[in-house]
Tab-separated table of C-alpha atoms and ligand atoms in Angstrom:
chain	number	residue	atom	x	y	z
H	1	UNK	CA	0.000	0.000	0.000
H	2	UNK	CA	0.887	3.503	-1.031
H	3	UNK	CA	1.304	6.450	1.830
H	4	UNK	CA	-0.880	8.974	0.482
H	5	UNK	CA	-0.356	12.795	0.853
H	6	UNK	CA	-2.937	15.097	0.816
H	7	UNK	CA	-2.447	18.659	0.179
H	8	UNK	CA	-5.047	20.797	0.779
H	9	UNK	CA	-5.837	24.702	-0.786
H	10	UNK	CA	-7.215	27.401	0.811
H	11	UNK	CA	-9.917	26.774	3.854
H	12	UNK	CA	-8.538	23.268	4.008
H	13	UNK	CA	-10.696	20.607	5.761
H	14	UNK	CA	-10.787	19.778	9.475
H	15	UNK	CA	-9.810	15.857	8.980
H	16	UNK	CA	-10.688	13.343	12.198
H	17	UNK	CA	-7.312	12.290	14.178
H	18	UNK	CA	-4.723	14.421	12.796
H	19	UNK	CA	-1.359	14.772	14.810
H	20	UNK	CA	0.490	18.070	14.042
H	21	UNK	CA	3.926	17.467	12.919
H	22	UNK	CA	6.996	19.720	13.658
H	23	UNK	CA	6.537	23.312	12.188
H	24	UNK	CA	9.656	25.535	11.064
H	25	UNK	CA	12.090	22.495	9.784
H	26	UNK	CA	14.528	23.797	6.824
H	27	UNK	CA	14.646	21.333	3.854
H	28	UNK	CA	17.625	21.628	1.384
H	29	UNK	CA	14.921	24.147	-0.788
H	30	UNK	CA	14.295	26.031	2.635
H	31	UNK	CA	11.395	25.974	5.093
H	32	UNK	CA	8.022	24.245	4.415
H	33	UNK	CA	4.765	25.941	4.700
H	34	UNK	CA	3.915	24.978	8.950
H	35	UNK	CA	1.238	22.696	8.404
H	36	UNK	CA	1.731	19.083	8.257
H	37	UNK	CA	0.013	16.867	9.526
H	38	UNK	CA	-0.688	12.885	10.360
H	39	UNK	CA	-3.658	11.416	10.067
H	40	UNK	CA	-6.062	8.035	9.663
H	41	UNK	CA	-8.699	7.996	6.998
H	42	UNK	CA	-10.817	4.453	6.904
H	43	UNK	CA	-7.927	2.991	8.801
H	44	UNK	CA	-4.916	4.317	6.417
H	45	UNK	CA	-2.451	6.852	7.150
H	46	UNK	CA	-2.490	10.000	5.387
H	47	UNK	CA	-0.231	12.793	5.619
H	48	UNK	CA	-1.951	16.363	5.101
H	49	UNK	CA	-0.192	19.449	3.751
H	50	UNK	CA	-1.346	22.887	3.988
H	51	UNK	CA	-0.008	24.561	1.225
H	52	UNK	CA	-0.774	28.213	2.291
H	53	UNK	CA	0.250	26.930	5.995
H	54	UNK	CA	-1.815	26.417	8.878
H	55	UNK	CA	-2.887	29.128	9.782
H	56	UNK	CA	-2.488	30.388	6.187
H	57	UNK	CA	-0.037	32.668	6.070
H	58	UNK	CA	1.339	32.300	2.743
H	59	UNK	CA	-0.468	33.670	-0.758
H	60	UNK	CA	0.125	31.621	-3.961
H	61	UNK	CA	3.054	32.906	-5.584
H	62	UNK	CA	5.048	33.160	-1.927
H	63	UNK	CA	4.328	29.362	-1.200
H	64	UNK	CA	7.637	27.562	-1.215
H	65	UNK	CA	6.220	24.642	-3.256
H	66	UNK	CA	9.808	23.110	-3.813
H	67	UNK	CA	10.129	22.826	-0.007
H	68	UNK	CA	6.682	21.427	0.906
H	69	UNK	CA	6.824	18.203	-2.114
H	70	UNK	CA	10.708	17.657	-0.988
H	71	UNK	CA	8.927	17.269	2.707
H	72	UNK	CA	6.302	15.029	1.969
H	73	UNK	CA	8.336	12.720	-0.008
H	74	UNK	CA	10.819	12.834	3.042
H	75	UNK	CA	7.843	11.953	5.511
H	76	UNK	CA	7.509	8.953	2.900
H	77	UNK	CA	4.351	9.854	0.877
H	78	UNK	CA	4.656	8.040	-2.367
H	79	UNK	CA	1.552	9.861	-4.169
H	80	UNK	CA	-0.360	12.653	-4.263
H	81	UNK	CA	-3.729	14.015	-4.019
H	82	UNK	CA	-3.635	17.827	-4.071
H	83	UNK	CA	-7.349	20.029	-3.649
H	84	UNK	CA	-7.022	23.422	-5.701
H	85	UNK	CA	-9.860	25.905	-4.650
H	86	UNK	CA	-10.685	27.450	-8.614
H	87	UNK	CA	-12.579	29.638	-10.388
H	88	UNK	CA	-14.786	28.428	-13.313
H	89	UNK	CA	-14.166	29.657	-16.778
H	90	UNK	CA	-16.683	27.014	-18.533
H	91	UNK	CA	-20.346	27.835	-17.978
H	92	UNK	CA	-21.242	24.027	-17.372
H	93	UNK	CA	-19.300	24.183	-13.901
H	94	UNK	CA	-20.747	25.722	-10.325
H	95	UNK	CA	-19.916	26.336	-6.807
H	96	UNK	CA	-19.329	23.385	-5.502
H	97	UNK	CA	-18.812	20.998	-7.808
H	98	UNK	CA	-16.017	18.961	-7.996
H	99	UNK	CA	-13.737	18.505	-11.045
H	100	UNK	CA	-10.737	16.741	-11.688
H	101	UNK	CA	-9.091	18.308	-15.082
H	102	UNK	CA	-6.455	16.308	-17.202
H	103	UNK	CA	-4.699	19.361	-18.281
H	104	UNK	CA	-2.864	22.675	-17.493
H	105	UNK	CA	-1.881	25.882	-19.265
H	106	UNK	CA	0.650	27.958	-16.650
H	107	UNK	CA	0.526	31.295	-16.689
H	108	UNK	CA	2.177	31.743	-13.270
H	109	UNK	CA	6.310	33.294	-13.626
H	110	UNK	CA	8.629	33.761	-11.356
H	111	UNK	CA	8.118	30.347	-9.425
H	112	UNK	CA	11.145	27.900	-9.377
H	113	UNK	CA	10.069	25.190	-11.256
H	114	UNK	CA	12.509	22.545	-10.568
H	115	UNK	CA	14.845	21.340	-7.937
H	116	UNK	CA	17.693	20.872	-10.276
H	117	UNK	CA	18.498	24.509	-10.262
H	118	UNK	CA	21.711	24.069	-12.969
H	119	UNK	CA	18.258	23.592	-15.330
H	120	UNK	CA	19.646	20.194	-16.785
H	121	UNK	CA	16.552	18.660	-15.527
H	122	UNK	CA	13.817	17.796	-18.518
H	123	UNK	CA	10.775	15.775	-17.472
H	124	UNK	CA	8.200	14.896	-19.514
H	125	UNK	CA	4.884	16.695	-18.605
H	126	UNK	CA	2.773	15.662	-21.666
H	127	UNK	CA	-0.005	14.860	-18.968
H	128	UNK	CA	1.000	16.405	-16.155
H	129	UNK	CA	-1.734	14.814	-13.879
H	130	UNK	CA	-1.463	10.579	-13.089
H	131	UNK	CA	-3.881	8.881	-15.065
H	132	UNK	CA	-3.676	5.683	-12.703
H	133	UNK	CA	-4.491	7.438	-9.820
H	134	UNK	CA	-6.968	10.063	-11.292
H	135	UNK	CA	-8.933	6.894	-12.184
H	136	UNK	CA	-8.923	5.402	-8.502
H	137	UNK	CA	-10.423	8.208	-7.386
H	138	UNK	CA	-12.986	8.532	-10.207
H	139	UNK	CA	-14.172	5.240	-9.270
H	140	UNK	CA	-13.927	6.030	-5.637
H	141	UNK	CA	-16.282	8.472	-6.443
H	142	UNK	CA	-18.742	6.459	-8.547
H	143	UNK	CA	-18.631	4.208	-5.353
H	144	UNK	CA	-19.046	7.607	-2.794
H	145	UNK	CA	-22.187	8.646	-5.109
H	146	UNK	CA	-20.163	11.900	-5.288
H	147	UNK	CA	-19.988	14.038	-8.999
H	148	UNK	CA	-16.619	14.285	-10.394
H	149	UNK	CA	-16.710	16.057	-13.350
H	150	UNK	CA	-13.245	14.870	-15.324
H	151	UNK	CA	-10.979	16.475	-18.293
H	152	UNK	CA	-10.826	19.888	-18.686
H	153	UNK	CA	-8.037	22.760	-18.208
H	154	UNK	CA	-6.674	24.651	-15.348
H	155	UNK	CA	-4.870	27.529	-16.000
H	156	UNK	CA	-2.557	28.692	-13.660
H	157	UNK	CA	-2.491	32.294	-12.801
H	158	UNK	CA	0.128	33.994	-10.728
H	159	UNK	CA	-2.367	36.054	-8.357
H	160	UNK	CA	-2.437	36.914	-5.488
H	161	UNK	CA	-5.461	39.020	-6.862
H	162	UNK	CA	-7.826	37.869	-9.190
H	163	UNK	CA	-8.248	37.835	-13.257
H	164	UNK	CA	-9.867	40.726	-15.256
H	165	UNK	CA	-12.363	39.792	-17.355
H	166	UNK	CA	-10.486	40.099	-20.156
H	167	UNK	CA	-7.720	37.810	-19.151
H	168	UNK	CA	-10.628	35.383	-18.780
H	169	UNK	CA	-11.649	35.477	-22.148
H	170	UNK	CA	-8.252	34.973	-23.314
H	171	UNK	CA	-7.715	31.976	-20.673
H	172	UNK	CA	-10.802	30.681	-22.472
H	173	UNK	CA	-9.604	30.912	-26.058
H	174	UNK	CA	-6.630	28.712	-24.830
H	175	UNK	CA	-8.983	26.083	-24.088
H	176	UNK	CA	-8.896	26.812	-20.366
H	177	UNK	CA	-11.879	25.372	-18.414
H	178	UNK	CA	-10.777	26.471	-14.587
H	179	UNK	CA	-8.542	28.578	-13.103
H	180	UNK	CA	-6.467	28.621	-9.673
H	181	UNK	CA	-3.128	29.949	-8.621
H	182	UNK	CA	-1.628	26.894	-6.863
H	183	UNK	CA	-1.153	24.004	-9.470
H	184	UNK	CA	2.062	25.445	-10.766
H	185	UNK	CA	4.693	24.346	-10.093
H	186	UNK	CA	3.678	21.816	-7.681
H	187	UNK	CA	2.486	19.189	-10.463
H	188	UNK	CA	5.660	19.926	-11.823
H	189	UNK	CA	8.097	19.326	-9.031
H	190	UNK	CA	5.796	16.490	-8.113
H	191	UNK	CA	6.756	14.424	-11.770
H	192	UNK	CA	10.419	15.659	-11.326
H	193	UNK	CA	10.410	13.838	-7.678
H	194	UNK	CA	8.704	10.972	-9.610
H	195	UNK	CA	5.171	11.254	-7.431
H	196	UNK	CA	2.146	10.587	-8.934
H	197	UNK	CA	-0.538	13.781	-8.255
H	198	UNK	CA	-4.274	13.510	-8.479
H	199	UNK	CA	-5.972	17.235	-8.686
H	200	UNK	CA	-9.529	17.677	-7.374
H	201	UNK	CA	-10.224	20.887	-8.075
H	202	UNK	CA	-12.914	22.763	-6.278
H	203	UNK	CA	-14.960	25.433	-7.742
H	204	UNK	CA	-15.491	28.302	-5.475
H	205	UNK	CA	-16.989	30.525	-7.899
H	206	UNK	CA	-17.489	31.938	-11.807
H	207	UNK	CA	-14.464	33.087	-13.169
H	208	UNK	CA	-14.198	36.919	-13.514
H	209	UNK	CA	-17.059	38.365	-15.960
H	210	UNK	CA	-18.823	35.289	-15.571
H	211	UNK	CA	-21.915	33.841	-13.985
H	212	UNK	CA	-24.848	36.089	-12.843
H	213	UNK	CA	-23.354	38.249	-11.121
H	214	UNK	CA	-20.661	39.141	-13.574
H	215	UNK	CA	-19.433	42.278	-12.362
H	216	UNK	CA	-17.744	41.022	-9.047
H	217	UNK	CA	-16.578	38.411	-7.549
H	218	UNK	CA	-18.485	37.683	-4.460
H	219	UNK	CA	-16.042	36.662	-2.087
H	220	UNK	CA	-18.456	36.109	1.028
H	221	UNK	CA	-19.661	32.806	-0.890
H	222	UNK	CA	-16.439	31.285	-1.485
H	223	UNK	CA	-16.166	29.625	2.073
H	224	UNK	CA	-19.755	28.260	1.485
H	225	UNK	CA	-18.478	26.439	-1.898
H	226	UNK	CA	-15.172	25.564	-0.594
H	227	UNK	CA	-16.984	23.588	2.254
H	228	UNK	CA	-19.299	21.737	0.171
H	229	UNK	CA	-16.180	20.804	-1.880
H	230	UNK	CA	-14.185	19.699	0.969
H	231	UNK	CA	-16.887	17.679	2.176
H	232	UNK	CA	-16.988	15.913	-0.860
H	233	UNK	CA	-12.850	15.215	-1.282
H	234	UNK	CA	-13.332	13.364	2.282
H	235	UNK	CA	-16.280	11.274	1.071
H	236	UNK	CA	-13.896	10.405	-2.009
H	237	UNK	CA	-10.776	9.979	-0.152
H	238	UNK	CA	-12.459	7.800	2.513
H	239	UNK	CA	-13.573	5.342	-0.422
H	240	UNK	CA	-10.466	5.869	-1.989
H	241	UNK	CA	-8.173	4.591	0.708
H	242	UNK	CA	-11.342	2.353	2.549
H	243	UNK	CA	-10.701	0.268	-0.775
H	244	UNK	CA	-6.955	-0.770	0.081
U	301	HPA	N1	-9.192	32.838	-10.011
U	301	HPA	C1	-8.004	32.354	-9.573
U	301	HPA	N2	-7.908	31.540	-8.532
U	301	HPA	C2	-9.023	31.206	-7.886
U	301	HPA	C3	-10.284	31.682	-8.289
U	301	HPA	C4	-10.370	32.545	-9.406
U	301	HPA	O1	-11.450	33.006	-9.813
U	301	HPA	N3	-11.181	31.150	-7.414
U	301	HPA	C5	-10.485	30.387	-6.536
U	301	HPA	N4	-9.185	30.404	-6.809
């Protein structure tokens, strides 16, 4: 059986029996976000990141993603399964929902994006999300009677504020379907450390010019959506790992 690591976005869920681990330790890429935790989930162990630390502390483009995945696999987590709290851009997808998307555009800069930092490093990131493990969860899923929408795009903006409208529409004319801040580059240090990742994607609200109320964002019901989500990652997860 694989330890599974769970890294969880922004208002990240209050899991049963979790044990804090040590906060402040340096890795060779610096210090991790303080926020890790151990935990049992249908009678596995799971190891739960906070990617913006716990409490938050640090916005998307400040998180020190090479330190937190060089942690994790340290701790001994051998794949991933990483909530991203998004926007969406396609009209088909709501508050709430659930989606797990099989691509990405980045549009983030200024991130370092690997942990060979001479740049010899090439991995391939044709699919940068694990096929295997996307489809244990899907069928976790089927089995948890929870919706997982699959396929689709998340573009990866640098934040911390949000998109125009007009950077929208041009995210959508790429093909883009969702849109967070935190995929990049922790899918892609995830492949370079050779750990499979699993995105379930939480949509918090309509993209920027979109949805009824497409003048502004309303940021009071994000917390709403992002609990529904959450609730429904644990229902999936529990299968997921009850299945073992
Ligand atoms: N844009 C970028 N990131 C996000 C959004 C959004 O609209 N919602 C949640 N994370």
């Amino acid at each position: 059986m694989s330890t599974t690591g769970l890294i969880l976005g922004s208002g990240g869920a209050a899991l049963p029996q979790l044990e804090r681990l040590p906060d402040g330790l340096d890795t060779p890429y610096g210090q991790a976000a303080d926020g890790f935790f151990r935990g049992i989930l249908a009678g596995e162990e799971l190891l739960v990141l906070h990617r913006h630390g716990q409490p938050r502390r640090h916005a998307p483009h400040a998180i020190n993603y090479r330190a937190n995945l060089w942690r994790l696999q340290a701790l001994g987590v051998e794949r991933l399964v990483a909530t991203y709290t998004v926007g969406a851009i396609a009209a088909r997808l709501l508050p709430g929902d659930l989606v797990v998307p099989g691509q990405l555009i980045d549009y983030s800069w200024g991130r370092a994006q690997t942990f060979d930092d001479s740049g010899a490093t090439h991995v391939d990131f044709t699919t940068p999300f694990d096929a295997e493990l996307i489809a244990a969860l899907a069928a976790a899923a089927q089995r948890a009677t929870v919706q997982l929408a699959a396929g689709g795009v998340y573009g990866c903006t640098q934040g911390p504020r949000l998109e125009t409208a007009a950077e929208i529409d041009r995210m959508e004319r790429d093909g883009c379907t969702l849109v967070g801040m935190t995929a990049m580059p922790e899918a892609a240090l995830a492949r370079e450390l050779g750990l499979p990742l699993a995105p379930l994607c939480i949509v918090v609200n309509p993209a920027a010019g979109r949805g009824a109320a497409a003048e502004r964002i309303d940021l009071g019901a994000l917390q709403e959506a992002s609990n529904k989500g959450l609730a429904k990652v644990l229902a999936v997860l529990r299968e997921f790992l009850g299945k073992e």
